[in-house]
Amino acid sequence: MDTMRHVGDIAKATGLTVRTLHHWEEIGLLVPERSEGGHRAYGPAHVRRLYRIVGLRRLGMPLERIGSLLEGDHDVGAALREQLVELDREIEQLTGLRERVGRVAGALERGVEPRDGDLLDLIEVMTMTETYYTPEQRVRLEERHRQLGEERMEAVQRDWTDLIADAEQHRMAGDDPTGPEMRGIAARWRALVDEFTGGDADLRASLKRMYHEEGPERASRGAIDARLMEYVGHALRVTE
Amino acid sequence: MDTMRHVGDIAKATGLTVRTLHHWEEIGLLVPERSEGGHRAYGPAHVRRLYRIVGLRRLGMPLERIGSLLEGDHDVGAALREQLVELDREIEQLTGLRERVGRVAGALERGVEPRDGDLLDLIEVMTMTETYYTPEQRVRLEERHRQLGEERMEAVQRDWTDLIADAEQHRMAGDDPTGPEMRGIAARWRALVDEFTGGDADLRASLKRMYHEEGPERASRGAIDARLMEYVGHALRVTE
DNA sequence: TTGCTCCTCACGTCACGTGAGGTGGC
DNA sequence: TTGCTCCTCACGTCACGTGAGGTGGC
């Protein structure tokens, strides 16, 4: 009774490729016998093992673990539970990723179509804020932005631009950072930070940490350089 | 102004590894300059590019695509939308996998703890039925099983065992498959199949296809071999 | 002789991790 | 001289896909 079957035969019956069967032999997962001519020969026991492999593979098991399970080295039930945990972890991670991408894509849809460079900036900022703010903080920030409204946000932006320009003028002029003009600027500065954070001390701390660890250039997206920050910082400290 | 920075420096500031920076240079994604001593030297432009890379990488983009995006070859918005579709596909696939594993694990919890060999059989059967039945059909099958109840299911199992044994006896005895006894057996056979499928023609067709493509041994889990199936098939055809 | 199946290398994939072995400035 | 950082190979990862080049039976 010639019950031995060829690779091509097996491949066709199972939907696997010949190369896959070769590979499984290479790693010792499913080692067929050989005919006189050196051709692979699969008997009923091989086929039985093969279908078990296919079943476990469909559950996403790595081939090495499948090998162990089939040798009876390990508990199949335990392996299944581990696999479940592993899959949940992967799904959670992918879902988080999808959310991130969705947020950027969402920002894209809501706003005007920005130029590519700006979009790359946006992605960079989102990455950075995700590093420094907790998810709850980010929610609070977004709420804060909504409260202020589009118009007020733009006004705040203009205020910042003006304030930074004013401060830079004083610095260039060599004015004393503890003098009366700079004290006034420090007060305006504080007010704007409060407007951004809504007076939330927690949020202000994260913002401060970001400025400290990333440096003012990156944190302010190039609006404030290190020398200006140093100069203003001086004024802020003396008026604290 | 020595604004150039070393690899180790950059690595520490960004949380990347030195090897990663090496790799990015190898593939031309981020190519620093070199100091006189042959050491990598990163300037502000490199750092800027680096943060954009990090941002895009956090969105799960492959490095090659990141390279294209940064060269301005492609539309960033379009890439984001593609990425979203891709991620949804992956999540869907993983979720399906998780469901499969969950079903097997669930069966494990509900029933008695089976021996490993039986569990491997179970996995194999689930794989096979998933290949031959549509999800809706599987739901109908489960409903059908619930309707019958545990007790009746076991009775059906016993009926099958008895019926197969009876048929095998006739076959061994060399009885005419179109004779009166085998006609009776064919009738009982049909009744049991109907009980299994609830008389659902669609389900019966899938079952038939499974027996045809996998062969009776595998489809019946070893209960019916090819010769017996052939013999009974004869009886079924003449009483159709 | 032509087709078909089978065989054995062996490189490529994706983004690095991990040594190995050695050099140059503080 | 000892530490520390830097450098360049080069193999390994996971499960095969994809040729290349050649052989044996119908």
Coordinates of C-alpha atoms in Angstrom, one line a residue, chain B residues 34-156:
Chain B
R34 CA 31.8 63.7 9.7
S35 CA 34.4 65.3 11.9
E36 CA 38.1 65.2 11.0
G37 CA 38.4 62.0 13.1
G38 CA 35.6 60.3 11.2
H39 CA 33.1 60.7 13.9
R40 CA 29.4 61.4 13.0
A41 CA 28.5 65.1 13.4
Y42 CA 24.9 66.2 13.6
G43 CA 24.0 69.8 12.9
P44 CA 20.7 71.7 13.6
A45 CA 19.3 70.7 10.2
H46 CA 20.0 67.0 11.0
V47 CA 18.3 67.4 14.4
R48 CA 15.3 69.0 12.8
R49 CA 15.0 66.2 10.3
L50 CA 15.5 63.7 13.0
Y51 CA 12.5 64.9 15.0
R52 CA 10.3 64.7 12.0
I53 CA 11.5 61.1 11.4
V54 CA 10.6 60.3 15.0
G55 CA 7.2 61.8 14.7
L56 CA 6.4 59.9 11.6
R57 CA 7.8 56.7 13.0
R58 CA 5.5 57.0 16.0
L59 CA 2.7 56.9 13.5
G60 CA 3.9 53.5 12.5
M61 CA 5.3 54.5 9.1
P62 CA 8.0 52.3 7.5
L63 CA 11.3 54.1 7.3
E64 CA 11.3 54.0 3.5
R65 CA 8.1 55.9 3.3
I66 CA 9.3 58.4 5.9
G67 CA 12.3 59.0 3.6
S68 CA 10.0 59.7 0.6
L69 CA 7.8 62.0 2.7
L70 CA 10.7 64.0 3.9
E71 CA 12.1 64.4 0.4
G72 CA 8.7 65.9 -0.5
D73 CA 8.2 63.2 -3.0
H74 CA 4.7 62.4 -1.8
D75 CA 1.6 63.9 -0.2
V76 CA 1.8 63.6 3.6
G77 CA -2.0 63.8 3.9
A78 CA -2.5 60.9 1.5
A79 CA 0.2 58.9 3.3
L80 CA -1.7 59.4 6.6
R81 CA -5.0 58.2 5.1
E82 CA -3.3 55.2 3.6
Q83 CA -1.7 54.4 7.0
L84 CA -5.1 54.7 8.6
V85 CA -6.6 52.1 6.2
E86 CA -3.6 49.8 6.7
L87 CA -3.9 50.0 10.5
D88 CA -7.6 49.3 10.3
R89 CA -6.9 46.2 8.2
E90 CA -4.3 45.0 10.7
I91 CA -6.5 45.6 13.7
E92 CA -9.4 43.7 12.0
Q93 CA -7.2 40.8 11.3
L94 CA -5.7 40.6 14.8
T95 CA -9.2 40.9 16.3
G96 CA -10.4 38.0 14.2
L97 CA -7.4 36.0 15.4
R98 CA -8.1 36.9 19.0
E99 CA -11.7 35.8 18.5
R100 CA -10.6 32.4 17.2
V101 CA -8.2 31.9 20.1
G102 CA -10.9 33.1 22.5
R103 CA -13.3 30.5 21.1
V104 CA -10.9 27.7 21.7
A105 CA -10.0 29.0 25.2
G106 CA -13.7 29.4 25.9
A107 CA -14.5 25.8 25.0
L108 CA -11.7 24.8 27.3
E109 CA -13.1 26.7 30.2
R110 CA -16.7 25.5 29.7
G111 CA -15.9 21.8 29.3
V112 CA -13.8 19.5 31.3
E113 CA -10.1 20.1 31.0
P114 CA -9.3 17.8 28.1
R115 CA -6.0 16.1 27.6
D116 CA -3.6 17.9 25.3
G117 CA -4.1 15.5 22.4
D118 CA -7.9 16.1 22.5
L119 CA -7.3 19.8 22.6
L120 CA -5.2 19.7 19.5
D121 CA -8.0 17.7 17.9
L122 CA -10.4 20.4 18.9
I123 CA -8.2 23.1 17.4
E124 CA -7.9 21.1 14.2
V125 CA -11.7 20.7 14.0
M126 CA -12.3 24.4 14.6
T127 CA -9.9 25.2 11.8
M128 CA -11.6 22.8 9.5
T129 CA -15.1 23.9 10.2
E130 CA -14.0 27.5 9.8
T131 CA -12.8 26.6 6.3
Y132 CA -16.0 24.9 5.3
Y133 CA -18.7 26.8 7.1
T134 CA -19.5 30.5 6.8
P135 CA -19.7 32.5 10.1
E136 CA -23.5 32.5 9.8
Q137 CA -23.6 28.8 9.3
R138 CA -21.4 28.3 12.4
V139 CA -23.8 30.4 14.4
R140 CA -26.7 28.3 13.1
L141 CA -24.8 25.2 14.1
E142 CA -24.2 26.4 17.6
E143 CA -27.9 27.4 18.0
R144 CA -28.8 24.0 16.8
H145 CA -26.6 22.4 19.4
R146 CA -28.1 24.5 22.1
Q147 CA -31.6 23.6 21.0
L148 CA -30.8 19.9 21.2
G149 CA -29.2 20.3 24.6
E150 CA -26.2 18.5 26.1
E151 CA -28.1 15.3 26.8
R152 CA -29.6 14.9 23.3
M153 CA -26.3 15.7 21.7
E154 CA -24.7 12.8 23.6
A155 CA -27.6 10.6 22.6
V156 CA -27.0 11.6 18.9

